[in-house]
């Protein structure tokens, strides 16, 4: 059985070239996905998605892969930059197509066809013959007039009691807008709190480094995804025993390096709209501490 699945149909060629290069790097090292996850600090499920073309690997994962496999990171990063732009263009085309379909559906109005029995019940009069006035048609017209009049009264002057009942029965629309998530992103806002940012698709092209500080030889970063409405802490060039903690109000999440040889670790996410609301601190195994 082949180790890798076929890449998805329609995948951009530049993304496909990048994923193929990642596969060759992993094959050359001979590591299993579980081992790769332990050594890079990115989850096994995340690597499955990266290496099968379902999610673009974040730059940090690419750098980590190069470090643990002894590969020159420059060619990998160059391919990643091309793939990241292609991935963003693909997502933009998908969003535009979805919006176009929604607008098309909203503007389409289908006029109902008259029922066959209605046509049969109202035949056309013969030439030269005066059409009969049917009592049923007059009655239907009169009922229609009464219905319209009653409706107008209820809408414009139904009295205080009626207006109060109407106001009470009308639900207040929610003030919280529904966040539209791009393909591969699985959470947004409070739903992201406590979850792995890579497994939820909040990394890759959806994340930026909002702040960073170097403590000793370790870099601590605040990573923020506007798409997911969440942020998390990450440490790079770390060693076993180093931990990173992020705090937003009363919410706190922590992560750290637990395996010898690992150099990257990150915390679960915390929902934030602005990364300035978050404080990230690193506690090194050497006893040093620093925050950003």
PDB file of C-alpha atoms in Angstrom:
ATOM      1  CA  UNK A   1       0.000   0.000   0.000  1.00  0.00           C
ATOM      2  CA  UNK A   2       1.465   3.398  -0.964  1.00  0.00           C
ATOM      3  CA  UNK A   3       2.387   5.642   1.939  1.00  0.00           C
ATOM      4  CA  UNK A   4       0.772   8.766   0.505  1.00  0.00           C
ATOM      5  CA  UNK A   5      -2.694   9.391  -0.899  1.00  0.00           C
ATOM      6  CA  UNK A   6      -3.250  10.980  -4.282  1.00  0.00           C
ATOM      7  CA  UNK A   7      -3.290  14.766  -4.075  1.00  0.00           C
ATOM      8  CA  UNK A   8      -6.761  16.385  -4.332  1.00  0.00           C
ATOM      9  CA  UNK A   9      -8.101  17.116  -7.798  1.00  0.00           C
ATOM     10  CA  UNK A  10      -7.776  20.758  -8.757  1.00  0.00           C
ATOM     11  CA  UNK A  11      -4.859  21.417  -6.383  1.00  0.00           C
ATOM     12  CA  UNK A  12      -2.742  24.310  -7.642  1.00  0.00           C
ATOM     13  CA  UNK A  13       0.465  23.015  -9.325  1.00  0.00           C
ATOM     14  CA  UNK A  14       2.686  25.153  -7.091  1.00  0.00           C
ATOM     15  CA  UNK A  15       1.008  23.764  -3.988  1.00  0.00           C
ATOM     16  CA  UNK A  16       1.355  20.256  -5.417  1.00  0.00           C
ATOM     17  CA  UNK A  17       5.078  20.793  -6.043  1.00  0.00           C
ATOM     18  CA  UNK A  18       5.531  22.017  -2.468  1.00  0.00           C
ATOM     19  CA  UNK A  19       3.659  19.047  -0.961  1.00  0.00           C
ATOM     20  CA  UNK A  20       5.659  16.617  -3.117  1.00  0.00           C
ATOM     21  CA  UNK A  21       8.887  18.173  -1.812  1.00  0.00           C
ATOM     22  CA  UNK A  22       7.654  17.785   1.764  1.00  0.00           C
ATOM     23  CA  UNK A  23       6.886  14.119   1.106  1.00  0.00           C
ATOM     24  CA  UNK A  24      10.375  13.508  -0.292  1.00  0.00           C
ATOM     25  CA  UNK A  25      11.913  15.153   2.747  1.00  0.00           C
ATOM     26  CA  UNK A  26       9.914  12.963   5.119  1.00  0.00           C
ATOM     27  CA  UNK A  27      10.625   9.821   3.066  1.00  0.00           C
ATOM     28  CA  UNK A  28      14.336  10.624   3.048  1.00  0.00           C
ATOM     29  CA  UNK A  29      14.339  10.877   6.833  1.00  0.00           C
ATOM     30  CA  UNK A  30      12.284   7.700   7.246  1.00  0.00           C
ATOM     31  CA  UNK A  31      10.272   9.029  10.204  1.00  0.00           C
ATOM     32  CA  UNK A  32       6.701   7.972  10.848  1.00  0.00           C
ATOM     33  CA  UNK A  33       4.074  10.665  11.233  1.00  0.00           C
ATOM     34  CA  UNK A  34       3.917  10.022  14.970  1.00  0.00           C
ATOM     35  CA  UNK A  35       7.681  10.471  15.274  1.00  0.00           C
ATOM     36  CA  UNK A  36       7.552  13.531  13.058  1.00  0.00           C
ATOM     37  CA  UNK A  37       4.872  15.035  15.294  1.00  0.00           C
ATOM     38  CA  UNK A  38       6.954  14.425  18.423  1.00  0.00           C
ATOM     39  CA  UNK A  39      10.079  15.934  16.865  1.00  0.00           C
ATOM     40  CA  UNK A  40       8.525  19.033  15.290  1.00  0.00           C
ATOM     41  CA  UNK A  41       5.865  19.965  17.840  1.00  0.00           C
ATOM     42  CA  UNK A  42       3.101  19.867  15.204  1.00  0.00           C
ATOM     43  CA  UNK A  43       0.390  17.228  15.667  1.00  0.00           C
ATOM     44  CA  UNK A  44       0.176  13.953  13.745  1.00  0.00           C
ATOM     45  CA  UNK A  45      -3.235  14.916  12.352  1.00  0.00           C
ATOM     46  CA  UNK A  46      -1.785  18.219  11.154  1.00  0.00           C
ATOM     47  CA  UNK A  47       1.050  16.456   9.305  1.00  0.00           C
ATOM     48  CA  UNK A  48      -1.431  14.099   7.660  1.00  0.00           C
ATOM     49  CA  UNK A  49      -3.314  17.112   6.311  1.00  0.00           C
ATOM     50  CA  UNK A  50      -0.137  18.905   5.226  1.00  0.00           C
ATOM     51  CA  UNK A  51       1.302  15.895   3.399  1.00  0.00           C
ATOM     52  CA  UNK A  52      -1.967  15.003   1.681  1.00  0.00           C
ATOM     53  CA  UNK A  53      -2.568  18.511   0.338  1.00  0.00           C
ATOM     54  CA  UNK A  54      -5.658  19.171   2.462  1.00  0.00           C
ATOM     55  CA  UNK A  55      -4.092  22.072   4.399  1.00  0.00           C
ATOM     56  CA  UNK A  56      -1.081  24.251   3.661  1.00  0.00           C
ATOM     57  CA  UNK A  57       1.674  23.668   6.195  1.00  0.00           C
ATOM     58  CA  UNK A  58       2.598  26.815   8.156  1.00  0.00           C
ATOM     59  CA  UNK A  59       6.075  28.234   7.712  1.00  0.00           C
ATOM     60  CA  UNK A  60       6.981  27.205  11.250  1.00  0.00           C
ATOM     61  CA  UNK A  61       6.238  23.560  10.456  1.00  0.00           C
ATOM     62  CA  UNK A  62       8.419  23.765   7.342  1.00  0.00           C
ATOM     63  CA  UNK A  63      11.316  25.213   9.339  1.00  0.00           C
ATOM     64  CA  UNK A  64      10.845  22.583  12.046  1.00  0.00           C
ATOM     65  CA  UNK A  65      10.843  19.797   9.441  1.00  0.00           C
ATOM     66  CA  UNK A  66      14.090  21.096   7.954  1.00  0.00           C
ATOM     67  CA  UNK A  67      15.682  21.262  11.400  1.00  0.00           C
ATOM     68  CA  UNK A  68      14.788  17.728  12.507  1.00  0.00           C
ATOM     69  CA  UNK A  69      15.718  16.144   9.158  1.00  0.00           C
ATOM     70  CA  UNK A  70      18.934  18.109   8.623  1.00  0.00           C
ATOM     71  CA  UNK A  71      17.580  19.584   5.375  1.00  0.00           C
ATOM     72  CA  UNK A  72      18.538  22.971   3.946  1.00  0.00           C
ATOM     73  CA  UNK A  73      15.468  25.106   4.794  1.00  0.00           C
ATOM     74  CA  UNK A  74      15.966  27.681   2.025  1.00  0.00           C
ATOM     75  CA  UNK A  75      14.562  25.611  -0.910  1.00  0.00           C
ATOM     76  CA  UNK A  76      11.645  24.460   1.229  1.00  0.00           C
ATOM     77  CA  UNK A  77      10.810  28.001   2.325  1.00  0.00           C
ATOM     78  CA  UNK A  78      11.052  29.270  -1.256  1.00  0.00           C
ATOM     79  CA  UNK A  79       8.556  26.627  -2.403  1.00  0.00           C
ATOM     80  CA  UNK A  80       6.358  27.402   0.623  1.00  0.00           C
ATOM     81  CA  UNK A  81       6.188  31.107  -0.276  1.00  0.00           C
ATOM     82  CA  UNK A  82       5.053  30.268  -3.815  1.00  0.00           C
ATOM     83  CA  UNK A  83       2.548  27.727  -2.503  1.00  0.00           C
ATOM     84  CA  UNK A  84       1.214  30.167   0.115  1.00  0.00           C
ATOM     85  CA  UNK A  85       0.411  32.760  -2.571  1.00  0.00           C
ATOM     86  CA  UNK A  86      -1.207  30.130  -4.771  1.00  0.00           C
ATOM     87  CA  UNK A  87      -3.239  28.823  -1.802  1.00  0.00           C
ATOM     88  CA  UNK A  88      -4.467  32.348  -1.008  1.00  0.00           C
ATOM     89  CA  UNK A  89      -5.494  32.925  -4.636  1.00  0.00           C
ATOM     90  CA  UNK A  90      -7.389  29.639  -4.638  1.00  0.00           C
ATOM     91  CA  UNK A  91      -9.272  30.572  -1.449  1.00  0.00           C
ATOM     92  CA  UNK A  92     -10.148  33.984  -2.923  1.00  0.00           C
ATOM     93  CA  UNK A  93     -11.558  32.369  -6.067  1.00  0.00           C
ATOM     94  CA  UNK A  94     -13.593  29.974  -3.924  1.00  0.00           C
ATOM     95  CA  UNK A  95     -15.005  32.827  -1.816  1.00  0.00           C
ATOM     96  CA  UNK A  96     -15.910  34.860  -4.931  1.00  0.00           C
ATOM     97  CA  UNK A  97     -17.624  31.874  -6.546  1.00  0.00           C
ATOM     98  CA  UNK A  98     -19.629  31.173  -3.398  1.00  0.00           C
ATOM     99  CA  UNK A  99     -20.740  34.813  -3.200  1.00  0.00           C
ATOM    100  CA  UNK A 100     -21.752  34.808  -6.887  1.00  0.00           C
ATOM    101  CA  UNK A 101     -23.898  31.709  -6.414  1.00  0.00           C
ATOM    102  CA  UNK A 102     -25.576  33.239  -3.354  1.00  0.00           C
ATOM    103  CA  UNK A 103     -26.379  36.465  -5.232  1.00  0.00           C
ATOM    104  CA  UNK A 104     -27.715  34.516  -8.202  1.00  0.00           C
ATOM    105  CA  UNK A 105     -30.052  32.529  -5.974  1.00  0.00           C
ATOM    106  CA  UNK A 106     -31.225  35.663  -4.193  1.00  0.00           C
ATOM    107  CA  UNK A 107     -32.145  37.372  -7.482  1.00  0.00           C
ATOM    108  CA  UNK A 108     -33.958  34.382  -9.000  1.00  0.00           C
ATOM    109  CA  UNK A 109     -37.775  34.563  -8.739  1.00  0.00           C
ATOM    110  CA  UNK A 110     -39.941  31.801 -10.100  1.00  0.00           C
ATOM    111  CA  UNK A 111     -43.497  32.756 -11.018  1.00  0.00           C
ATOM    112  CA  UNK A 112     -46.032  30.021 -10.110  1.00  0.00           C
ATOM    113  CA  UNK A 113     -47.872  28.492 -13.055  1.00  0.00           C
ATOM    114  CA  UNK A 114     -51.695  28.475 -12.942  1.00  0.00           C
ATOM    115  CA  UNK A 115     -53.222  25.205 -11.824  1.00  0.00           C
ATOM    116  CA  UNK A 116     -54.705  23.062 -14.658  1.00  0.00           C
ATOM    117  CA  UNK A 117     -58.030  22.756 -12.854  1.00  0.00           C
ATOM    118  CA  UNK A 118     -58.278  26.573 -12.647  1.00  0.00           C
ATOM    119  CA  UNK A 119     -57.815  26.844 -16.401  1.00  0.00           C
ATOM    120  CA  UNK A 120     -60.426  24.169 -17.010  1.00  0.00           C
ATOM    121  CA  UNK A 121     -62.940  25.908 -14.751  1.00  0.00           C
ATOM    122  CA  UNK A 122     -62.675  29.213 -16.626  1.00  0.00           C
ATOM    123  CA  UNK A 123     -63.005  28.543 -20.399  1.00  0.00           C
ATOM    124  CA  UNK A 124     -62.739  31.432 -22.879  1.00  0.00           C
ATOM    125  CA  UNK A 125     -66.159  32.768 -24.153  1.00  0.00           C
ATOM    126  CA  UNK A 126     -67.211  32.044 -27.781  1.00  0.00           C
ATOM    127  CA  UNK A 127     -66.857  34.927 -30.282  1.00  0.00           C
ATOM    128  CA  UNK A 128     -69.836  37.315 -30.139  1.00  0.00           C
ATOM    129  CA  UNK A 129     -71.050  35.924 -26.812  1.00  0.00           C
ATOM    130  CA  UNK A 130     -71.096  38.118 -23.725  1.00  0.00           C
ATOM    131  CA  UNK A 131     -69.229  36.447 -20.859  1.00  0.00           C
ATOM    132  CA  UNK A 132     -71.343  35.476 -17.902  1.00  0.00           C
ATOM    133  CA  UNK A 133     -70.846  37.143 -14.559  1.00  0.00           C
ATOM    134  CA  UNK A 134     -70.314  34.332 -12.141  1.00  0.00           C
ATOM    135  CA  UNK A 135     -71.465  34.879  -8.549  1.00  0.00           C
ATOM    136  CA  UNK A 136     -68.509  32.854  -7.302  1.00  0.00           C
ATOM    137  CA  UNK A 137     -66.039  35.231  -8.938  1.00  0.00           C
ATOM    138  CA  UNK A 138     -67.805  38.250  -7.432  1.00  0.00           C
ATOM    139  CA  UNK A 139     -67.763  36.580  -4.005  1.00  0.00           C
ATOM    140  CA  UNK A 140     -64.058  35.820  -4.275  1.00  0.00           C
ATOM    141  CA  UNK A 141     -63.348  39.430  -5.225  1.00  0.00           C
ATOM    142  CA  UNK A 142     -65.375  40.742  -2.311  1.00  0.00           C
ATOM    143  CA  UNK A 143     -63.577  38.452   0.120  1.00  0.00           C
ATOM    144  CA  UNK A 144     -60.241  39.643  -1.271  1.00  0.00           C
ATOM    145  CA  UNK A 145     -61.192  43.280  -0.642  1.00  0.00           C
ATOM    146  CA  UNK A 146     -62.236  42.479   2.932  1.00  0.00           C
ATOM    147  CA  UNK A 147     -59.017  40.570   3.545  1.00  0.00           C
ATOM    148  CA  UNK A 148     -56.867  43.462   2.316  1.00  0.00           C
ATOM    149  CA  UNK A 149     -58.807  45.939   4.439  1.00  0.00           C
ATOM    150  CA  UNK A 150     -58.438  43.816   7.566  1.00  0.00           C
ATOM    151  CA  UNK A 151     -54.736  43.342   6.890  1.00  0.00           C
ATOM    152  CA  UNK A 152     -54.216  47.075   6.466  1.00  0.00           C
ATOM    153  CA  UNK A 153     -56.030  47.765   9.722  1.00  0.00           C
ATOM    154  CA  UNK A 154     -53.847  45.256  11.602  1.00  0.00           C
ATOM    155  CA  UNK A 155     -50.658  46.728  10.167  1.00  0.00           C
ATOM    156  CA  UNK A 156     -51.494  50.424  10.595  1.00  0.00           C
ATOM    157  CA  UNK A 157     -54.002  50.838  13.378  1.00  0.00           C
ATOM    158  CA  UNK A 158     -54.705  47.566  15.129  1.00  0.00           C
ATOM    159  CA  UNK A 159     -54.953  49.242  18.502  1.00  0.00           C
ATOM    160  CA  UNK A 160     -52.491  49.255  21.424  1.00  0.00           C
ATOM    161  CA  UNK A 161     -53.251  45.708  22.522  1.00  0.00           C
ATOM    162  CA  UNK A 162     -52.627  44.323  19.062  1.00  0.00           C
ATOM    163  CA  UNK A 163     -49.428  46.308  18.642  1.00  0.00           C
ATOM    164  CA  UNK A 164     -48.145  45.092  22.005  1.00  0.00           C
ATOM    165  CA  UNK A 165     -48.853  41.479  21.073  1.00  0.00           C
ATOM    166  CA  UNK A 166     -47.064  41.939  17.761  1.00  0.00           C
ATOM    167  CA  UNK A 167     -44.029  43.507  19.382  1.00  0.00           C
ATOM    168  CA  UNK A 168     -43.850  40.753  21.989  1.00  0.00           C
ATOM    169  CA  UNK A 169     -44.074  38.022  19.362  1.00  0.00           C
ATOM    170  CA  UNK A 170     -41.360  39.494  17.140  1.00  0.00           C
ATOM    171  CA  UNK A 171     -37.940  38.094  18.122  1.00  0.00           C
ATOM    172  CA  UNK A 172     -35.024  40.499  18.341  1.00  0.00           C
ATOM    173  CA  UNK A 173     -32.424  39.632  15.696  1.00  0.00           C
ATOM    174  CA  UNK A 174     -29.044  38.537  16.964  1.00  0.00           C
ATOM    175  CA  UNK A 175     -26.415  41.248  16.995  1.00  0.00           C
ATOM    176  CA  UNK A 176     -23.616  38.685  16.548  1.00  0.00           C
ATOM    177  CA  UNK A 177     -22.696  38.218  12.862  1.00  0.00           C
ATOM    178  CA  UNK A 178     -22.028  34.739  11.536  1.00  0.00           C
ATOM    179  CA  UNK A 179     -18.343  34.316  10.698  1.00  0.00           C
ATOM    180  CA  UNK A 180     -17.768  32.809   7.261  1.00  0.00           C
ATOM    181  CA  UNK A 181     -14.890  30.346   7.478  1.00  0.00           C
ATOM    182  CA  UNK A 182     -12.632  29.508   4.516  1.00  0.00           C
ATOM    183  CA  UNK A 183     -12.011  25.867   3.542  1.00  0.00           C
ATOM    184  CA  UNK A 184      -9.953  23.946   6.085  1.00  0.00           C
ATOM    185  CA  UNK A 185     -10.701  26.281   9.015  1.00  0.00           C
ATOM    186  CA  UNK A 186     -12.776  24.409  11.589  1.00  0.00           C
ATOM    187  CA  UNK A 187     -13.484  26.924  14.356  1.00  0.00           C
ATOM    188  CA  UNK A 188     -13.880  30.621  15.141  1.00  0.00           C
ATOM    189  CA  UNK A 189     -13.972  32.749  18.289  1.00  0.00           C
ATOM    190  CA  UNK A 190     -14.913  30.992  21.552  1.00  0.00           C
ATOM    191  CA  UNK A 191     -15.187  27.655  19.735  1.00  0.00           C
ATOM    192  CA  UNK A 192     -11.392  27.772  19.242  1.00  0.00           C
ATOM    193  CA  UNK A 193     -10.491  28.188  22.925  1.00  0.00           C
ATOM    194  CA  UNK A 194      -8.536  25.197  24.195  1.00  0.00           C
ATOM    195  CA  UNK A 195      -8.065  23.661  20.740  1.00  0.00           C
ATOM    196  CA  UNK A 196      -4.936  22.961  18.688  1.00  0.00           C
ATOM    197  CA  UNK A 197      -4.408  25.837  16.194  1.00  0.00           C
ATOM    198  CA  UNK A 198      -2.832  23.609  13.538  1.00  0.00           C
ATOM    199  CA  UNK A 199      -5.467  20.898  13.716  1.00  0.00           C
ATOM    200  CA  UNK A 200      -8.205  23.538  13.482  1.00  0.00           C
ATOM    201  CA  UNK A 201      -6.622  25.066  10.377  1.00  0.00           C
ATOM    202  CA  UNK A 202      -5.871  28.420  12.014  1.00  0.00           C
ATOM    203  CA  UNK A 203      -2.191  28.351  11.030  1.00  0.00           C
ATOM    204  CA  UNK A 204      -0.682  28.490   7.555  1.00  0.00           C
ATOM    205  CA  UNK A 205      -1.824  31.526   5.629  1.00  0.00           C
ATOM    206  CA  UNK A 206      -4.294  32.482   8.392  1.00  0.00           C
ATOM    207  CA  UNK A 207      -1.773  33.448  11.089  1.00  0.00           C
ATOM    208  CA  UNK A 208       0.630  36.296  11.796  1.00  0.00           C
ATOM    209  CA  UNK A 209       3.167  36.924  14.559  1.00  0.00           C
ATOM    210  CA  UNK A 210       1.729  39.811  16.557  1.00  0.00           C
ATOM    211  CA  UNK A 211       4.604  40.170  19.046  1.00  0.00           C
ATOM    212  CA  UNK A 212       7.825  38.404  19.975  1.00  0.00           C
ATOM    213  CA  UNK A 213      10.703  38.550  22.432  1.00  0.00           C
ATOM    214  CA  UNK A 214      13.908  36.557  22.844  1.00  0.00           C
ATOM    215  CA  UNK A 215      14.706  35.140  26.272  1.00  0.00           C
ATOM    216  CA  UNK A 216      18.119  33.522  26.419  1.00  0.00           C
ATOM    217  CA  UNK A 217      18.281  31.633  23.132  1.00  0.00           C
ATOM    218  CA  UNK A 218      14.518  30.987  23.002  1.00  0.00           C
ATOM    219  CA  UNK A 219      12.098  33.017  20.926  1.00  0.00           C
ATOM    220  CA  UNK A 220       8.591  33.449  22.361  1.00  0.00           C
ATOM    221  CA  UNK A 221       5.822  34.657  20.049  1.00  0.00           C
ATOM    222  CA  UNK A 222       2.185  35.710  20.199  1.00  0.00           C
ATOM    223  CA  UNK A 223       0.548  34.087  17.185  1.00  0.00           C
ATOM    224  CA  UNK A 224      -2.778  35.586  16.067  1.00  0.00           C
ATOM    225  CA  UNK A 225      -5.314  34.375  13.501  1.00  0.00           C
ATOM    226  CA  UNK A 226      -7.806  37.041  12.478  1.00  0.00           C
ATOM    227  CA  UNK A 227      -9.693  34.387  10.489  1.00  0.00           C
ATOM    228  CA  UNK A 228     -10.247  32.280  13.603  1.00  0.00           C
ATOM    229  CA  UNK A 229     -10.532  35.192  16.045  1.00  0.00           C
ATOM    230  CA  UNK A 230      -8.009  33.487  18.323  1.00  0.00           C
ATOM    231  CA  UNK A 231      -4.366  33.652  19.420  1.00  0.00           C
ATOM    232  CA  UNK A 232      -1.829  31.369  21.041  1.00  0.00           C
ATOM    233  CA  UNK A 233       1.757  31.348  22.277  1.00  0.00           C
ATOM    234  CA  UNK A 234       4.700  29.624  20.620  1.00  0.00           C
ATOM    235  CA  UNK A 235       8.355  29.082  21.531  1.00  0.00           C
ATOM    236  CA  UNK A 236      11.110  28.385  19.009  1.00  0.00           C
ATOM    237  CA  UNK A 237      14.702  27.233  19.596  1.00  0.00           C
ATOM    238  CA  UNK A 238      13.456  25.772  22.859  1.00  0.00           C
ATOM    239  CA  UNK A 239      14.756  22.795  24.824  1.00  0.00           C
ATOM    240  CA  UNK A 240      13.176  20.147  27.013  1.00  0.00           C
ATOM    241  CA  UNK A 241      11.624  21.757  30.081  1.00  0.00           C
ATOM    242  CA  UNK A 242      10.879  25.141  28.484  1.00  0.00           C
ATOM    243  CA  UNK A 243       7.205  26.153  28.816  1.00  0.00           C
ATOM    244  CA  UNK A 244       5.077  28.897  27.300  1.00  0.00           C
ATOM    245  CA  UNK A 245       1.895  30.282  28.862  1.00  0.00           C
ATOM    246  CA  UNK A 246      -0.686  32.689  27.436  1.00  0.00           C
ATOM    247  CA  UNK A 247      -3.218  34.632  29.473  1.00  0.00           C
ATOM    248  CA  UNK A 248      -6.319  36.561  28.388  1.00  0.00           C
ATOM    249  CA  UNK A 249      -8.289  37.844  31.375  1.00  0.00           C
ATOM    250  CA  UNK A 250      -9.020  34.763  33.477  1.00  0.00           C
ATOM    251  CA  UNK A 251      -8.296  32.294  30.689  1.00  0.00           C
ATOM    252  CA  UNK A 252      -4.887  30.624  30.592  1.00  0.00           C
ATOM    253  CA  UNK A 253      -3.359  28.006  28.290  1.00  0.00           C
ATOM    254  CA  UNK A 254       0.077  26.390  28.502  1.00  0.00           C
ATOM    255  CA  UNK A 255       2.387  24.238  26.402  1.00  0.00           C
ATOM    256  CA  UNK A 256       5.990  23.139  26.495  1.00  0.00           C
ATOM    257  CA  UNK A 257       8.780  20.964  25.205  1.00  0.00           C
ATOM    258  CA  UNK A 258       8.544  17.512  26.754  1.00  0.00           C
ATOM    259  CA  UNK A 259      10.715  15.450  24.389  1.00  0.00           C
ATOM    260  CA  UNK A 260      14.490  15.664  24.031  1.00  0.00           C
ATOM    261  CA  UNK A 261      15.330  17.063  20.599  1.00  0.00           C
ATOM    262  CA  UNK A 262      12.142  19.061  20.165  1.00  0.00           C
ATOM    263  CA  UNK A 263      12.727  22.764  19.577  1.00  0.00           C
ATOM    264  CA  UNK A 264       9.211  24.132  19.054  1.00  0.00           C
ATOM    265  CA  UNK A 265       6.131  24.107  21.265  1.00  0.00           C
ATOM    266  CA  UNK A 266       2.896  26.053  21.364  1.00  0.00           C
ATOM    267  CA  UNK A 267      -0.178  26.469  23.519  1.00  0.00           C
ATOM    268  CA  UNK A 268      -3.821  25.764  22.715  1.00  0.00           C
ATOM    269  CA  UNK A 269      -5.786  28.754  21.449  1.00  0.00           C
ATOM    270  CA  UNK A 270      -7.643  31.458  23.344  1.00  0.00           C
ATOM    271  CA  UNK A 271     -10.410  33.494  21.687  1.00  0.00           C
ATOM    272  CA  UNK A 272      -9.363  37.142  21.179  1.00  0.00           C
ATOM    273  CA  UNK A 273     -10.267  39.814  18.656  1.00  0.00           C
ATOM    274  CA  UNK A 274      -7.070  41.822  19.161  1.00  0.00           C
ATOM    275  CA  UNK A 275      -3.721  40.157  20.002  1.00  0.00           C
ATOM    276  CA  UNK A 276      -2.902  43.043  22.352  1.00  0.00           C
ATOM    277  CA  UNK A 277      -5.344  41.500  24.830  1.00  0.00           C
ATOM    278  CA  UNK A 278      -2.986  38.527  25.304  1.00  0.00           C
ATOM    279  CA  UNK A 279       0.158  38.139  27.412  1.00  0.00           C
ATOM    280  CA  UNK A 280       2.620  35.372  26.537  1.00  0.00           C
ATOM    281  CA  UNK A 281       5.392  34.303  28.918  1.00  0.00           C
ATOM    282  CA  UNK A 282       8.170  31.750  28.653  1.00  0.00           C
ATOM    283  CA  UNK A 283       9.729  29.913  31.588  1.00  0.00           C
ATOM    284  CA  UNK A 284      13.016  28.338  30.593  1.00  0.00           C
ATOM    285  CA  UNK A 285      14.439  25.204  32.099  1.00  0.00           C
ATOM    286  CA  UNK A 286      17.444  27.355  33.059  1.00  0.00           C
ATOM    287  CA  UNK A 287      15.238  29.477  35.335  1.00  0.00           C
ATOM    288  CA  UNK A 288      14.996  32.549  33.105  1.00  0.00           C
ATOM    289  CA  UNK A 289      11.598  34.106  32.436  1.00  0.00           C
ATOM    290  CA  UNK A 290      10.352  36.651  29.903  1.00  0.00           C
ATOM    291  CA  UNK A 291       7.011  37.941  28.614  1.00  0.00           C
ATOM    292  CA  UNK A 292       5.529  39.794  25.664  1.00  0.00           C
TER     293      UNK A 292
END
